XYZ file of C-alpha atoms in Angstrom:
737
model
C 0.276 -0.099 -0.116
C 1.330 3.594 -0.934
C 2.464 5.722 2.145
C 2.839 9.641 2.098
C 6.371 10.812 2.855
C 9.758 10.686 1.597
C 12.171 7.847 2.600
C 15.797 8.656 2.742
C 16.536 5.167 2.389
C 14.694 4.691 -1.136
C 15.756 5.724 -4.484
C 13.399 8.809 -5.949
C 12.110 8.811 -8.922
C 12.786 11.958 -11.460
C 9.920 13.810 -10.379
C 10.554 13.232 -6.756
C 14.098 14.452 -7.274
C 13.246 17.738 -8.996
C 10.564 18.350 -6.668
C 11.658 17.159 -3.016
C 8.522 17.901 -1.077
C 7.795 15.319 1.224
C 3.934 16.027 1.639
C 3.571 15.680 -2.399
C 5.627 12.520 -2.257
C 4.338 8.662 -1.926
C 6.360 5.537 -1.377
C 5.453 2.929 -3.877
C 7.219 -0.116 -5.128
C 10.343 0.721 -2.887
C 10.676 4.058 -4.558
C 9.831 7.712 -3.891
C 7.276 8.975 -6.480
C 6.095 12.701 -6.558
C 2.299 13.369 -6.711
C 3.080 16.099 -9.127
C 4.035 13.986 -12.039
C 1.175 13.574 -14.568
C -0.346 10.381 -14.759
C -2.128 8.634 -17.668
C -0.809 9.434 -19.941
C 2.469 9.410 -17.714
C 4.943 11.871 -18.418
C 8.343 10.543 -16.924
C 10.940 13.747 -17.560
C 10.265 16.628 -14.627
C 11.833 19.149 -17.064
C 10.658 18.303 -20.525
C 7.045 17.723 -19.444
C 5.254 19.980 -21.852
C 4.166 17.211 -24.383
C 0.896 15.812 -25.796
C -0.643 12.399 -25.279
C 0.641 9.727 -27.899
C -1.699 6.908 -29.668
C 0.341 4.538 -27.535
C -0.423 6.084 -24.013
C -2.989 3.808 -22.572
C -5.585 4.352 -20.173
C -5.746 3.275 -16.726
C -6.136 -0.348 -16.595
C -7.380 -0.899 -13.154
C -8.914 0.853 -10.117
C -5.754 1.204 -8.188
C -4.476 3.127 -11.354
C -7.624 5.151 -11.540
C -7.447 6.140 -7.860
C -3.620 7.113 -8.291
C -4.861 9.542 -11.129
C -7.666 11.093 -9.092
C -5.295 11.372 -6.083
C -2.493 13.089 -7.648
C -4.532 15.483 -9.664
C -6.352 16.672 -6.548
C -2.984 16.883 -4.622
C -1.760 19.140 -7.710
C -4.704 21.321 -7.753
C -4.546 21.756 -3.709
C -0.677 22.583 -4.250
C -0.976 24.680 -7.410
C -3.934 26.831 -6.918
C -6.723 24.991 -9.087
C -4.643 23.472 -11.884
C -2.935 20.497 -12.581
C 0.721 19.768 -13.694
C -0.299 18.860 -17.458
C -2.376 21.855 -17.638
C -0.017 24.549 -16.272
C 2.630 23.425 -18.790
C 0.799 25.693 -21.148
C 1.339 28.768 -19.437
C 5.015 27.855 -18.963
C 5.505 27.178 -22.808
C 6.597 30.521 -24.195
C 9.021 33.426 -23.536
C 9.878 36.449 -25.801
C 12.670 38.932 -24.978
C 12.265 40.936 -28.374
C 10.200 41.183 -31.629
C 13.449 40.349 -33.511
C 13.948 36.909 -31.840
C 10.519 36.057 -31.784
C 8.517 33.604 -29.252
C 10.769 30.989 -28.216
C 10.476 27.864 -25.913
C 10.501 28.278 -22.137
C 12.483 25.310 -21.865
C 9.660 22.341 -21.125
C 9.180 20.913 -24.707
C 10.605 17.469 -25.761
C 12.134 19.344 -28.860
C 14.101 21.338 -26.291
C 15.865 17.990 -25.357
C 17.377 17.236 -28.526
C 21.087 16.662 -28.120
C 21.010 16.257 -24.426
C 23.328 13.569 -23.446
C 22.571 13.619 -19.679
C 18.762 12.267 -19.395
C 18.560 13.726 -15.993
C 20.676 15.674 -13.571
C 20.228 15.254 -9.606
C 22.131 16.815 -6.810
C 24.919 15.016 -5.667
C 25.503 13.688 -1.705
C 27.550 16.319 0.152
C 31.287 15.341 0.408
C 32.429 13.912 3.660
C 34.875 16.689 4.464
C 33.761 19.859 6.023
C 36.394 21.900 4.317
C 35.249 25.100 2.392
C 34.077 24.539 -1.176
C 33.321 27.069 -4.105
C 29.741 25.519 -4.477
C 27.325 23.758 -2.419
C 26.775 20.031 -2.773
C 25.140 19.259 -6.275
C 26.570 22.167 -7.879
C 30.180 21.535 -8.230
C 29.270 20.986 -12.236
C 31.745 21.399 -14.961
C 30.634 23.498 -18.368
C 30.628 20.074 -20.214
C 28.102 18.647 -17.500
C 25.869 21.876 -17.727
C 25.895 21.532 -21.661
C 25.187 17.990 -21.323
C 21.932 18.930 -19.012
C 20.437 21.060 -21.793
C 19.601 20.137 -25.520
C 20.729 22.247 -28.570
C 17.341 24.147 -28.718
C 17.585 25.083 -25.346
C 20.975 26.215 -25.357
C 20.204 28.617 -28.437
C 17.270 29.877 -26.411
C 19.672 30.576 -23.460
C 21.608 32.515 -25.741
C 18.940 34.675 -26.875
C 18.378 35.365 -22.968
C 21.939 36.317 -22.470
C 21.883 38.521 -25.389
C 18.721 40.221 -24.825
C 17.819 40.514 -21.056
C 18.434 43.435 -19.020
C 21.968 44.371 -18.908
C 23.509 45.083 -15.556
C 24.876 48.558 -15.316
C 25.749 49.191 -11.428
C 26.730 52.702 -12.028
C 23.017 53.719 -12.899
C 21.677 52.190 -9.645
C 20.073 53.654 -6.705
C 23.063 53.825 -4.379
C 21.428 51.504 -1.683
C 21.768 48.543 -4.213
C 25.281 48.519 -4.941
C 28.014 46.244 -3.760
C 29.267 48.648 -0.962
C 25.930 47.891 0.769
C 26.132 44.172 0.778
C 27.673 42.354 3.742
C 29.228 38.594 3.477
C 27.520 35.586 5.346
C 29.613 33.711 7.417
C 28.059 31.403 9.904
C 29.690 32.704 13.250
C 27.611 31.062 15.861
C 28.934 29.209 18.930
C 28.795 26.334 18.169
C 28.350 26.323 14.336
C 25.085 25.749 13.113
C 26.486 23.565 10.221
C 30.026 22.727 8.879
C 31.748 25.323 7.014
C 30.203 25.974 3.816
C 30.561 28.595 1.210
C 31.040 32.355 2.170
C 28.011 34.103 0.621
C 29.413 37.268 -0.866
C 28.652 39.921 -3.854
C 32.781 39.572 -4.486
C 31.909 35.855 -5.466
C 31.509 36.219 -9.401
C 29.075 33.231 -9.358
C 27.019 34.955 -6.831
C 27.034 38.244 -8.403
C 26.205 36.843 -11.765
C 22.825 35.784 -10.453
C 22.509 38.352 -7.728
C 23.309 41.507 -9.950
C 20.333 40.665 -12.616
C 17.842 40.505 -9.797
C 18.856 43.660 -8.427
C 19.145 45.434 -12.016
C 15.271 44.512 -12.057
C 14.671 45.910 -8.558
C 16.235 48.816 -9.340
C 14.317 49.392 -12.676
C 11.117 48.816 -10.585
C 11.717 51.299 -8.263
C 12.966 53.982 -10.755
C 9.830 53.313 -12.856
C 7.459 53.679 -9.991
C 9.290 57.115 -9.083
C 9.502 58.345 -12.511
C 5.663 57.149 -13.422
C 4.217 58.699 -10.044
C 2.467 55.208 -10.374
C -1.281 55.341 -9.844
C -1.218 52.470 -7.394
C 1.512 54.542 -5.342
C -0.577 57.525 -5.396
C -3.927 55.651 -4.163
C -2.298 53.442 -1.663
C 0.791 55.981 -0.581
C 2.980 52.956 -0.647
C 6.190 55.067 -1.896
C 4.792 58.299 -1.767
C 3.398 57.907 1.691
C 6.358 56.478 3.328
C 8.703 58.801 1.731
C 6.863 62.269 1.735
C 3.077 62.918 2.488
C 1.960 59.842 4.755
C 1.289 60.365 8.300
C 2.326 57.876 10.643
C 0.657 58.092 14.189
C -0.745 55.860 17.037
C -3.938 54.264 16.533
C -5.304 55.225 19.685
C -5.092 58.822 18.534
C -7.979 58.113 15.943
C -10.339 55.893 17.952
C -13.105 58.087 16.905
C -12.508 57.102 13.457
C -11.353 53.303 13.705
C -12.439 52.281 17.073
C -10.282 50.223 19.478
C -6.913 49.261 18.265
C -5.494 45.933 17.685
C -2.818 46.631 20.209
C -1.772 49.370 22.725
C 1.000 50.495 20.312
C -0.690 50.052 17.051
C 0.416 52.382 14.293
C -1.091 53.847 11.699
C 0.036 55.070 8.040
C -2.512 57.579 7.047
C -2.455 58.737 3.538
C -2.666 62.341 2.726
C -6.181 62.298 1.532
C -7.395 60.223 4.742
C -5.636 62.717 7.171
C -7.310 65.577 5.293
C -10.470 63.813 5.733
C -10.154 63.068 9.064
C -9.307 66.860 9.913
C -12.301 67.915 8.388
C -14.424 65.730 10.319
C -13.025 66.777 13.697
C -12.825 70.416 12.560
C -9.083 70.579 12.882
C -6.290 72.256 10.669
C -4.830 69.507 8.465
C -1.033 69.094 7.898
C 0.266 71.394 5.362
C 3.546 69.379 4.342
C 1.792 67.222 1.879
C 0.090 69.947 -0.495
C 3.274 70.495 -2.076
C 4.014 66.870 -2.920
C 2.936 67.155 -6.555
C 5.611 69.833 -7.068
C 8.646 67.661 -6.315
C 10.314 66.283 -9.256
C 11.026 62.626 -9.672
C 14.769 63.260 -8.844
C 13.616 64.513 -5.306
C 11.736 61.248 -4.920
C 14.727 59.227 -5.618
C 16.902 61.392 -3.333
C 14.490 61.057 -0.601
C 14.375 57.346 -1.039
C 18.053 57.197 -0.909
C 18.115 59.216 2.198
C 15.731 56.934 3.982
C 18.162 53.821 3.060
C 21.309 55.365 3.839
C 21.565 53.433 6.863
C 20.228 50.064 5.193
C 22.746 47.015 4.528
C 22.050 43.846 2.552
C 23.215 40.385 3.317
C 22.498 36.813 3.166
C 21.282 33.829 5.190
C 19.528 30.663 5.010
C 15.828 31.732 6.227
C 13.506 28.947 7.305
C 10.134 29.143 5.521
C 10.583 32.629 3.682
C 12.929 34.104 0.843
C 13.692 37.361 2.759
C 13.504 39.224 5.787
C 14.207 42.442 7.206
C 15.861 42.943 10.612
C 15.973 46.424 12.453
C 19.369 47.901 13.914
C 21.958 45.088 13.277
C 24.432 45.285 16.015
C 28.463 44.523 16.251
C 30.814 44.590 19.479
C 29.289 45.617 22.351
C 25.752 46.232 20.915
C 26.719 49.256 18.657
C 23.944 50.151 16.078
C 25.578 51.755 13.128
C 22.717 50.858 10.733
C 18.938 51.076 10.826
C 18.022 47.886 9.120
C 19.701 44.840 7.169
C 17.597 43.192 4.187
C 18.519 39.513 4.223
C 18.255 37.429 1.117
C 17.592 33.766 1.402
C 20.516 31.439 -0.129
C 18.439 28.927 -1.120
C 16.633 31.207 -3.322
C 19.856 32.105 -4.887
C 20.967 28.735 -4.955
C 18.337 27.241 -6.992
C 18.957 30.187 -9.604
C 22.578 28.725 -10.148
C 21.631 24.995 -10.926
C 22.490 24.329 -14.761
C 19.406 22.108 -15.025
C 16.920 24.959 -15.010
C 14.615 25.371 -17.716
C 14.709 29.136 -19.059
C 11.402 30.095 -18.102
C 12.200 28.698 -14.727
C 15.311 31.163 -14.255
C 13.108 34.013 -15.617
C 10.336 33.319 -13.202
C 12.903 32.715 -10.086
C 14.751 36.149 -11.236
C 11.474 38.204 -11.409
C 10.089 36.604 -8.184
C 13.749 37.369 -6.283
C 13.425 40.961 -7.421
C 9.777 41.437 -6.127
C 10.911 39.832 -2.765
C 13.846 42.354 -2.525
C 11.603 45.382 -3.091
C 8.845 44.054 -0.787
C 11.586 43.982 1.856
C 12.702 47.418 1.059
C 9.343 48.670 2.029
C 9.980 47.295 5.752
C 13.299 49.362 5.784
C 11.542 52.483 4.585
C 9.208 52.255 7.336
C 12.233 51.688 9.850
C 13.981 54.669 8.402
C 11.228 56.983 8.924
C 10.806 55.675 12.670
C 14.318 56.603 13.195
C 14.024 60.105 11.231
C 13.449 62.535 14.366
C 11.956 65.644 13.684
C 10.555 64.821 10.216
C 7.077 66.343 9.731
C 4.493 63.710 9.880
C 6.325 61.160 11.991
C 4.430 61.169 15.479
C 5.928 57.930 16.658
C 7.650 58.063 19.935
C 10.625 55.736 20.429
C 10.801 56.109 24.109
C 7.196 55.333 24.392
C 7.739 51.586 23.007
C 11.281 51.180 23.705
C 11.626 49.101 20.727
C 14.309 49.302 17.967
C 11.269 49.233 15.425
C 7.815 50.691 15.203
C 5.303 48.075 14.990
C 4.267 47.723 11.279
C 1.595 50.230 10.387
C -1.957 49.737 9.231
C -2.670 51.616 6.126
C -5.717 53.830 6.864
C -6.664 51.439 9.542
C -7.353 48.600 7.013
C -5.934 45.000 6.201
C -3.088 43.610 8.375
C 0.048 45.179 9.428
C 2.423 44.100 6.556
C 3.992 47.050 4.472
C 5.640 44.350 2.108
C 2.235 42.938 1.373
C 0.759 46.477 0.877
C 3.653 47.035 -1.969
C 3.010 43.891 -3.615
C -0.747 44.349 -3.965
C -0.183 47.903 -5.101
C 2.313 47.512 -7.708
C 1.914 44.062 -9.016
C -1.702 43.598 -8.382
C -1.233 40.749 -5.734
C 1.582 38.957 -3.605
C 3.670 36.791 -5.776
C 4.316 33.003 -4.702
C 6.119 30.335 -6.560
C 4.423 27.074 -6.420
C 4.560 24.623 -5.060
C 5.242 26.140 -1.903
C 8.306 24.435 -0.360
C 8.953 25.508 3.128
C 12.325 24.824 4.560
C 13.404 22.499 1.977
C 17.010 22.208 0.640
C 17.684 22.425 -2.329
C 14.347 24.302 -3.186
C 12.077 22.641 -6.012
C 12.167 24.530 -9.251
C 8.663 26.416 -9.880
C 5.948 24.789 -11.762
C 3.770 28.039 -11.385
C 3.733 31.789 -10.548
C 0.676 33.117 -8.845
C -0.472 36.425 -7.446
C -2.527 36.447 -4.404
C -4.668 39.400 -3.891
C -3.825 40.669 -0.329
C -4.929 40.700 2.440
C -5.645 37.223 2.295
C -7.200 34.569 4.871
C -4.322 33.003 6.576
C -2.380 36.089 7.335
C -0.535 35.369 10.482
C 0.276 39.214 11.153
C -2.159 41.271 13.230
C -5.202 41.801 11.485
C -7.324 45.325 11.621
C -10.411 44.856 13.492
C -13.594 44.235 11.404
C -11.459 42.847 8.538
C -13.821 40.964 6.189
C -11.151 38.805 4.217
C -11.089 36.533 7.442
C -14.812 36.017 7.654
C -16.139 32.708 6.036
C -17.689 33.190 2.548
C -15.207 35.888 1.640
C -14.324 35.586 -1.958
C -10.540 35.785 -2.331
C -8.900 35.856 -5.870
C -5.721 34.761 -7.442
C -3.841 34.922 -10.849
C -1.780 32.365 -12.602
C 0.974 34.409 -14.290
C 2.343 32.941 -17.733
C 6.057 32.857 -17.972
C 5.833 35.287 -20.938
C 5.120 38.214 -18.684
C 8.345 37.199 -16.531
C 10.311 36.950 -19.674
C 8.833 40.712 -20.655
C 10.092 41.931 -17.207
C 13.670 40.846 -18.048
C 13.778 41.990 -21.702
C 15.669 44.922 -22.347
C 12.955 45.639 -25.368
C 10.372 46.204 -22.812
C 12.571 48.733 -20.996
C 13.654 50.476 -23.928
C 10.493 50.756 -25.959
C 9.705 54.284 -26.415
C 5.925 53.414 -26.973
C 5.432 52.006 -23.416
C 5.893 55.524 -21.574
C 4.920 54.353 -17.992
C 6.661 50.919 -17.300
C 4.656 50.319 -13.951
C 1.355 51.093 -15.523
C -1.504 48.216 -15.504
C 0.842 46.268 -12.798
C 3.856 46.522 -15.048
C 1.748 45.740 -18.006
C 0.287 42.412 -16.689
C -3.351 41.636 -17.308
C -5.465 39.317 -15.125
C -5.956 36.603 -17.605
C -6.042 33.308 -15.717
C -8.158 33.538 -12.706
C -8.685 31.213 -9.681
C -11.379 32.000 -6.586
C -11.444 30.603 -3.512
C -13.482 31.321 -0.406
C -12.388 31.652 3.150
C -13.216 28.892 5.314
C -12.461 28.743 8.901
C -10.194 31.576 8.481
C -7.895 30.293 5.851
C -7.982 29.475 2.237
C -10.772 26.977 1.211
C -10.465 24.837 -1.967
C -9.438 26.652 -5.217
C -12.320 26.953 -7.679
C -11.804 26.322 -11.355
C -9.676 28.521 -13.239
C -11.591 31.274 -15.264
C -10.150 32.485 -18.457
C -10.772 36.205 -18.685
C -12.231 37.687 -22.202
C -9.122 39.649 -23.613
C -11.635 41.578 -25.579
C -13.162 42.996 -22.370
C -9.530 44.298 -21.059
C -8.329 47.674 -21.789
C -4.863 46.711 -22.170
C -3.813 44.454 -25.126
C -0.776 42.443 -25.053
C 0.122 39.865 -27.578
C 1.595 37.400 -25.101
C -2.009 37.074 -23.648
C -3.496 35.880 -26.638
C -0.569 33.389 -27.169
C -1.111 32.025 -23.422
C -4.647 31.761 -23.825
C -4.428 29.871 -26.986
C -1.842 27.486 -25.748
C -3.929 26.710 -22.491
C -7.266 26.089 -24.489
C -5.368 23.733 -26.896
C -3.714 22.074 -24.172
C -6.919 21.301 -22.299
C -8.821 20.231 -25.375
C -6.210 17.838 -26.488
C -5.829 16.317 -23.111
C -9.487 16.251 -22.517
C -10.186 14.428 -25.727
C -7.609 11.877 -25.013
C -8.816 10.886 -21.583
C -12.343 11.386 -22.498
C -13.182 7.801 -22.419
C -12.323 6.983 -18.993
C -11.734 10.235 -16.903
C -15.452 11.562 -16.593
C -16.801 7.901 -16.029
C -14.111 7.604 -13.088
C -15.038 10.994 -11.453
C -18.621 10.161 -11.558
C -18.168 6.903 -10.147
C -16.224 8.120 -7.237
C -18.641 10.423 -6.618
C -21.674 8.335 -6.787
C -20.229 5.170 -5.191
C -17.746 6.624 -2.782
C -19.284 9.886 -2.177
C -15.841 11.569 -2.734
C -15.994 15.151 -3.328
C -12.956 15.420 -5.477
C -12.775 18.641 -7.353
C -14.108 17.362 -10.467
C -13.147 19.192 -13.902
C -11.307 21.897 -11.810
C -8.627 21.866 -14.433
C -11.112 21.475 -17.417
C -10.910 25.089 -18.380
C -11.442 25.261 -22.070
C -12.653 28.389 -23.455
C -16.003 27.260 -22.125
C -18.187 28.422 -24.893
C -19.077 27.232 -28.422
C -21.297 27.221 -31.033
C -23.424 24.478 -32.336
C -24.436 24.073 -36.019
C -27.413 22.225 -37.487
C -26.881 18.637 -38.046
C -26.209 19.040 -42.054
C -23.970 22.146 -41.576
C -22.045 20.867 -38.654
C -21.316 17.189 -40.548
C -19.956 18.729 -43.707
C -18.277 21.886 -41.782
C -20.549 24.307 -43.720
C -21.319 27.841 -42.025
C -22.752 29.281 -45.148
C -25.667 29.173 -47.770
C -26.523 25.570 -48.929
C -28.960 24.613 -51.455
C -31.002 21.424 -52.033
C -32.332 20.126 -55.572
C -35.946 19.003 -54.676
C -36.260 17.131 -57.981
C -38.513 17.520 -61.268
C -39.090 20.698 -62.865
C -39.306 22.793 -59.441
C -36.867 25.434 -59.117
C -33.926 25.001 -56.779
C -34.892 26.673 -53.349
C -31.995 28.512 -51.627
C -32.019 28.613 -47.869
C -29.840 30.275 -45.282
C -28.918 27.554 -42.877
C -27.390 29.026 -39.960
C -25.732 27.297 -37.073
C -27.177 27.276 -33.890
C -25.625 29.550 -31.317
C -24.796 27.589 -28.199
C -23.055 29.294 -24.935
C -21.547 26.952 -22.420
C -22.138 29.037 -19.224
C -19.920 26.472 -16.955
C -16.901 27.398 -19.134
C -16.837 30.949 -18.038
C -16.525 32.721 -21.578
C -19.146 34.400 -23.426
C -18.562 34.408 -27.105
C -18.982 31.457 -29.550
C -16.383 28.755 -29.656
C -15.193 28.420 -33.346
C -14.602 25.162 -35.111
C -15.858 23.103 -32.475
C -16.418 19.285 -32.691
C -18.574 16.811 -30.978
C -16.407 16.615 -27.861
C -18.007 20.084 -26.875
C -21.252 18.888 -26.810
C -20.233 16.187 -24.453
C -18.325 18.646 -22.216
C -21.780 20.075 -21.846
C -22.948 16.961 -20.419
C -20.094 16.693 -18.026
C -20.683 20.174 -16.988
C -24.401 19.889 -16.438
C -24.004 16.545 -14.460
C -21.315 18.025 -12.287
C -23.412 21.007 -11.741
C -26.770 19.429 -10.710
C -24.859 16.722 -8.598
C -22.553 19.584 -6.721
C -25.627 21.729 -6.143
C -27.629 19.110 -4.561
C -30.328 18.914 -6.913
C -32.963 16.267 -6.625
C -32.424 13.983 -9.502
C -34.051 10.807 -11.173
C -30.825 8.677 -10.832
C -31.646 6.178 -13.303
C -32.005 8.812 -16.097
C -29.058 10.466 -15.119
C -27.031 7.359 -15.108
C -28.311 6.709 -18.486
C -27.158 10.061 -19.968
C -23.661 9.381 -18.261
C -23.461 6.047 -20.061
C -24.399 7.238 -23.307
C -21.928 9.968 -22.936
C -19.162 7.717 -22.041
C -20.213 5.238 -24.928
C -20.184 8.421 -27.434
C -16.732 9.395 -26.088
C -15.149 5.946 -26.487
C -16.847 6.056 -30.068
C -15.363 9.321 -30.849
C -11.724 8.354 -29.575
C -11.840 5.561 -32.312
C -13.018 7.995 -34.963
C -10.393 10.499 -33.814
C -7.705 7.726 -34.392
C -9.078 6.886 -37.786
C -9.754 10.304 -39.328
C -7.730 12.718 -37.027
C -9.038 16.171 -37.152
C -11.280 15.231 -39.952
C -13.357 13.308 -37.070
C -15.728 16.709 -37.024
C -17.154 15.589 -40.189
C -17.926 12.082 -39.184
C -21.310 10.872 -37.635
C -21.295 8.731 -34.353
C -21.443 4.869 -35.289
C -24.456 4.236 -33.155
C -27.111 5.694 -31.205
C -26.104 5.002 -27.896
C -28.746 6.274 -25.499
C -30.833 3.577 -23.926
C -33.950 4.450 -22.329
C -33.862 3.228 -18.640
C -36.576 1.121 -17.343
C -39.233 3.192 -15.101
C -38.061 3.911 -11.672
C -39.867 6.353 -9.347
C -36.831 6.817 -7.112
C -35.191 10.360 -7.070
C -32.163 10.867 -5.211
C -29.963 13.914 -3.956
C -26.361 14.125 -2.516
C -26.929 15.460 1.149
C -23.732 15.976 3.288
C -21.821 13.236 1.129
C -24.484 10.759 1.357
C -27.050 9.780 -1.349
C -30.804 10.130 -0.113
C -33.949 8.731 -1.829
C -37.020 10.406 -2.611
C -40.237 8.787 -4.083
C -41.745 10.550 -6.894
C -44.770 11.264 -5.168
C -42.774 13.052 -2.271
C -40.724 15.170 -5.095
C -44.223 16.350 -6.734
C -45.690 17.581 -3.455
């Protein structure tokens, strides 16, 4: 019997090697297997996993294999925010760094592996000697080994990345980013936490080659926000507020506006607009130091930021369960405090970027995420800098009152939770960045399968929460967004930053549309199960980006092909799991096709005609011309509102699945025998359609089904409803009354 968890005594499958997450691992057949691996069709390569099903890919042969599919995909949807591994591959498929080089592979397609001489590349065990080494275990790799880990096509794409990504120029950076602000990290605890390892330093060329690209992007992000006077910044006062015109004070001084505070020393960060409103409500004179903010040139903003962070330093550490942190008042010798704060970058986050077996999109995703994390931490340093800035107008905090090195993080206008970094991410990027699957304190860290922005504040927030917050109440609808790799590549492309037609780089969350949306409800104060992904109608979005259309087409094609391949057994298996086991798995959570379609008349559909046709009625009568228009059909379960072009019979069958799922999930009272007959007919039609597809390929859409598969069931007065996980029967007369 399979058991959860990793055993160090057992060998690991390729997927378990690449994603060493114990909670997503099962021990089976004397091997550690990852539940992230796609099943039926099984894809063995955890790097080049973006392939389509083959005719030779057999369906599950028994209930045990079906259980493995349902279990693994349920775990995938839970850990990847509503999607499965095989479906998310479509969003990691493409990157583009310029119009000249065009769209290239993200590094997961089988063609990327052509010419690769090393099928898999796994971390090697650590050497027995504790002597210092230039690289951590698993990173002591020669150039030949690195090339062997990549295919020829992949190498060419990496060359495009090296040539067209943002170019590092430290001389243009804001001064606090530069090497002179970075401190080496050496374990000086007594006794040492672990044997001597590498000294993490910006003087190490390998460390700097990775970190400098991240800092280049972080610098460009900060400067763009300043130059653009970003709308989100103006509304939430994240930069403009902490830098200039936000008013910091104690919550208790505004109890008439916000009620009792969450703690005795709770702080408020009031935007200028909020302070003006409160002054009017109180009949008091408002502060005047914010009125002139619009007259400050961008250079003043940059100078102000540099002044606030002039006593901020940076360093490295292995950080449990986080990718960065900010500490107030680092000390040395006999408790001397020459600095306001230190921003610490997690070495494991940098290490994974140094690995030679990364796919191109994985590297881009990791670099963009790390830049966001560093900017996140800078927000904490700004608050600490303001706390230590005595005599500045608008700073009403009293260090003597709290006796703390740093103020408690403020609540922006008395709302949300006290976490300035999260405020920043929500304002600038439209959500808080997270790489999935979450890995906790794992070493080495797994590569990312997905990048998601979660709207903040969100349930599960562990920091102090403002009284009356609705986001922790059961039933509150939270939103997250899957981010295609194409956006990460755009953020790293020099062409984006140099494009004169994009005058405001930070506009629209740095030109990222919310296309792939997943909602989830708050349950018990934390996140509930993710709902089906919804694909936004691109025509309804005010901003148009070519990468959005590319990603949507890749997603919909991927879903359609995989669903068609699995049609003969998957839906039946899920329904049986529900009906027989009363197991509420997230049926169809990854079945996110466009969700809409058009249905022609039989004649037009069979011959793929969508225009005027004629029929000779014989004899001497005139031929009658007739407009035969296809019927319009909208599948409301698929989230989109326009017709589906070039639909096939499989789209009809998809609607059957959606209707059955809906009525069962919503506790409808149903004639179970009749529904079972419909399901049986749909299964038979799918099996028949699979055979037609095998014989005719895409021409199957012009072929009729081989038989009439619906069988009228025997009369049965029993109706049923799924009530609290159990089927309950009702007699027909009872239902009618």
